[in-house]
Tab-separated table of C-alpha atoms in Angstrom:
chain	number	residue	atom	x	y	z
A	44	MET	CA	-45.280	81.664	-75.258
A	45	GLU	CA	-48.191	80.685	-73.071
A	46	ILE	CA	-47.593	80.227	-69.315
A	47	THR	CA	-50.198	78.495	-67.142
A	48	VAL	CA	-50.006	78.845	-63.349
A	49	GLN	CA	-52.019	77.068	-60.689
A	50	TRP	CA	-51.235	77.924	-57.061
A	51	ILE	CA	-52.724	75.743	-54.330
A	52	ARG	CA	-52.417	76.726	-50.677
A	53	THR	CA	-53.541	74.227	-48.053
A	54	SER	CA	-53.576	75.558	-44.482
A	55	TRP	CA	-54.208	73.907	-41.115
A	56	THR	CA	-53.481	73.986	-37.388
A	57	LYS	CA	-52.316	71.352	-34.923
A	58	GLU	CA	-55.884	69.974	-34.970
A	59	SER	CA	-55.138	68.399	-38.371
A	60	ARG	CA	-51.706	66.989	-37.519
A	61	GLY	CA	-52.944	63.443	-36.894
A	62	GLY	CA	-55.816	60.993	-37.192
A	63	GLU	CA	-58.869	61.563	-39.377
A	64	PRO	CA	-58.255	65.308	-39.933
A	65	ALA	CA	-54.707	64.604	-41.145
A	66	ALA	CA	-56.029	61.896	-43.463
A	67	ARG	CA	-58.482	64.429	-44.994
A	68	ARG	CA	-55.683	66.974	-45.361
A	69	ASN	CA	-53.325	64.455	-46.951
A	70	ALA	CA	-56.064	63.410	-49.390
A	71	ALA	CA	-56.438	66.983	-50.692
A	72	PRO	CA	-55.620	67.198	-54.417
A	73	VAL	CA	-52.354	68.736	-55.612
A	74	GLY	CA	-53.748	69.527	-59.057
A	75	PHE	CA	-57.109	70.696	-60.404
A	76	THR	CA	-58.825	71.043	-63.766
A	77	LEU	CA	-58.259	74.503	-65.201
A	78	PRO	CA	-61.241	76.746	-65.873
A	79	HIS	CA	-60.706	78.922	-68.925
A	80	ALA	CA	-58.975	82.241	-68.196
A	81	GLU	CA	-56.019	83.948	-69.771
A	82	ALA	CA	-53.045	85.874	-68.377
A	83	SER	CA	-53.861	85.104	-64.762
A	84	ALA	CA	-53.170	82.417	-62.184
A	85	HIS	CA	-55.702	79.855	-61.022
A	86	VAL	CA	-55.535	80.074	-57.213
A	87	ILE	CA	-57.056	77.412	-54.961
A	88	ARG	CA	-57.311	77.672	-51.180
A	89	MET	CA	-58.131	74.772	-48.845
A	90	HIS	CA	-58.371	75.191	-45.066
A	91	GLU	CA	-59.127	72.803	-42.241
A	92	SER	CA	-62.010	75.002	-41.017
A	93	ASP	CA	-63.796	74.208	-44.310
A	94	GLY	CA	-62.934	70.498	-44.241
A	95	PHE	CA	-60.264	71.131	-46.911
A	96	ASP	CA	-62.912	71.889	-49.548
A	97	PRO	CA	-61.276	73.795	-52.429
A	98	TYR	CA	-62.204	77.399	-53.193
A	99	ASP	CA	-60.813	78.834	-56.377
A	100	SER	CA	-60.214	82.344	-57.660
A	101	TRP	CA	-58.007	84.170	-60.142
A	102	GLU	CA	-55.011	86.389	-59.409
A	103	ASP	CA	-52.759	88.515	-61.529
A	104	LEU	CA	-49.591	86.528	-62.344
A	105	ARG	CA	-47.479	89.242	-60.692
A	106	LYS	CA	-49.156	88.502	-57.321
A	107	VAL	CA	-48.153	84.831	-57.307
A	108	ASP	CA	-45.108	83.982	-55.158
A	109	VAL	CA	-43.054	82.588	-58.024
A	110	GLN	CA	-40.426	84.048	-60.341
A	111	LEU	CA	-41.123	83.347	-64.008
A	112	ARG	CA	-38.607	84.416	-66.634
A	113	GLU	CA	-38.544	83.521	-70.336
A	114	ALA	CA	-35.201	83.403	-72.142
A	115	ASP	CA	-33.772	81.447	-75.064
A	116	GLY	CA	-36.970	79.452	-75.610
A	117	LYS	CA	-37.148	78.262	-71.992
A	118	LEU	CA	-39.116	79.297	-68.912
A	119	ARG	CA	-37.159	79.702	-65.677
A	120	VAL	CA	-39.307	78.877	-62.607
A	121	LEU	CA	-38.352	79.548	-58.975
A	122	PRO	CA	-40.950	79.993	-56.215
A	123	ARG	CA	-40.246	82.718	-53.693
A	124	VAL	CA	-40.057	81.693	-50.050
A	125	GLN	CA	-42.572	83.889	-48.276
A	126	PRO	CA	-42.787	85.054	-45.578
A	127	LEU	CA	-39.275	85.011	-44.264
A	128	PHE	CA	-40.289	84.261	-40.666
A	129	GLY	CA	-41.806	80.864	-41.472
A	130	LEU	CA	-40.108	77.568	-40.695
A	131	PRO	CA	-38.432	75.328	-41.759
A	132	PRO	CA	-35.266	77.285	-42.553
A	133	ARG	CA	-34.128	76.960	-46.169
A	134	PRO	CA	-30.398	77.730	-46.181
A	135	ARG	CA	-29.913	75.935	-49.505
A	136	ARG	CA	-32.703	75.908	-52.007
A	137	PRO	CA	-32.945	73.778	-55.136
A	138	PRO	CA	-31.936	75.597	-58.316
A	139	ALA	CA	-34.538	77.104	-60.597
A	140	VAL	CA	-36.206	74.763	-63.085
A	141	ARG	CA	-35.980	75.529	-66.796
A	142	LEU	CA	-38.918	74.276	-68.834
A	143	VAL	CA	-39.098	73.863	-72.604
A	144	PRO	CA	-42.447	74.192	-74.380
A	145	GLY	CA	-44.743	71.282	-73.518
A	146	GLN	CA	-43.274	70.694	-70.044
A	147	TRP	CA	-44.639	71.517	-66.609
A	148	VAL	CA	-43.368	71.543	-63.033
A	149	ARG	CA	-45.011	70.833	-59.680
A	150	TRP	CA	-43.102	72.547	-56.857
A	151	GLN	CA	-44.127	72.075	-53.204
A	152	LEU	CA	-43.018	74.098	-50.164
A	153	ASN	CA	-44.293	73.857	-46.604
A	154	TYR	CA	-44.264	76.312	-43.703
A	155	ARG	CA	-44.915	76.452	-39.969
A	156	PHE	CA	-45.823	79.668	-38.157
A	157	SER	CA	-46.409	80.638	-34.560
A	158	SER	CA	-48.340	83.639	-33.338
A	159	ALA	CA	-46.262	86.587	-32.162
A	160	ALA	CA	-46.927	85.903	-28.483
A	161	GLY	CA	-47.233	82.142	-28.883
A	162	ILE	CA	-50.824	82.310	-27.629
A	163	ARG	CA	-52.676	80.801	-30.580
A	164	GLY	CA	-50.281	77.965	-31.307
A	165	TRP	CA	-48.852	76.870	-34.608
A	166	SER	CA	-50.366	77.020	-38.040
A	167	TYR	CA	-49.147	75.348	-41.235
A	168	TRP	CA	-49.204	75.924	-45.009
A	169	LEU	CA	-48.445	73.758	-47.985
A	170	ASP	CA	-47.953	75.705	-51.211
A	171	THR	CA	-48.139	73.741	-54.450
A	172	PHE	CA	-47.203	75.533	-57.661
A	173	ASN	CA	-48.207	73.835	-60.920
A	174	ILE	CA	-46.661	75.723	-63.843
A	175	ALA	CA	-46.847	74.768	-67.522
A	176	TYR	CA	-44.986	76.263	-70.467
A	177	GLY	CA	-46.776	76.298	-73.789
A	178	PRO	CA	-50.356	75.422	-74.722
A	179	VAL	CA	-52.000	72.877	-72.396
A	180	GLY	CA	-55.348	71.186	-71.929
A	181	ALA	CA	-57.672	71.798	-68.993
A	182	ASP	CA	-56.617	68.517	-67.308
A	183	VAL	CA	-52.842	69.025	-67.548
A	184	PHE	CA	-52.331	69.299	-63.775
A	185	LEU	CA	-54.196	66.049	-63.114
A	186	SER	CA	-51.337	64.053	-64.666
A	187	ALA	CA	-47.756	63.442	-63.553
A	188	PRO	CA	-45.500	66.501	-63.917
A	189	THR	CA	-42.456	66.612	-66.174
A	190	VAL	CA	-40.463	67.890	-63.187
A	191	PHE	CA	-41.299	67.531	-59.488
A	192	VAL	CA	-39.504	69.569	-56.819
A	193	ASP	CA	-40.260	68.636	-53.225
A	194	GLU	CA	-38.941	71.436	-51.049
A	195	GLN	CA	-40.814	70.348	-47.944
A	196	GLY	CA	-38.879	70.344	-44.714
A	197	PRO	CA	-39.517	68.969	-41.224
A	198	LEU	CA	-42.178	70.925	-39.353
A	199	ARG	CA	-42.298	69.020	-36.021
């Protein structure tokens, strides 16, 4: 069965925590039209230094931080929490999502990091995984997902 993965990583620093920069960050899309490519993940990166303009590329599915497992006509989806030193702590994670053909999930996780010596201050990520099971159109991730998992925690 066909599996379509779109991985969006938005990254910023404390400069985009409030005001106009935060408004630009919050207006960044959480889904994009899919260019045609098979057996790989559509990866989009947006960073405050580029004004949150999207840059896309393709990655091997095995390099995407999400577990995908097909069994009994369903796709089991569970993003990995990487890296382990990021905050917020996630002592209890939501269970994996099981999709049937024709369904898709949007799963969001956020992170906060500090430099090793605390010199450079904090940086932040928001990972959005859009994953569809079965054949889909190019605009699938522009619509509302079948399942939405918001695993965002407080970042302070």
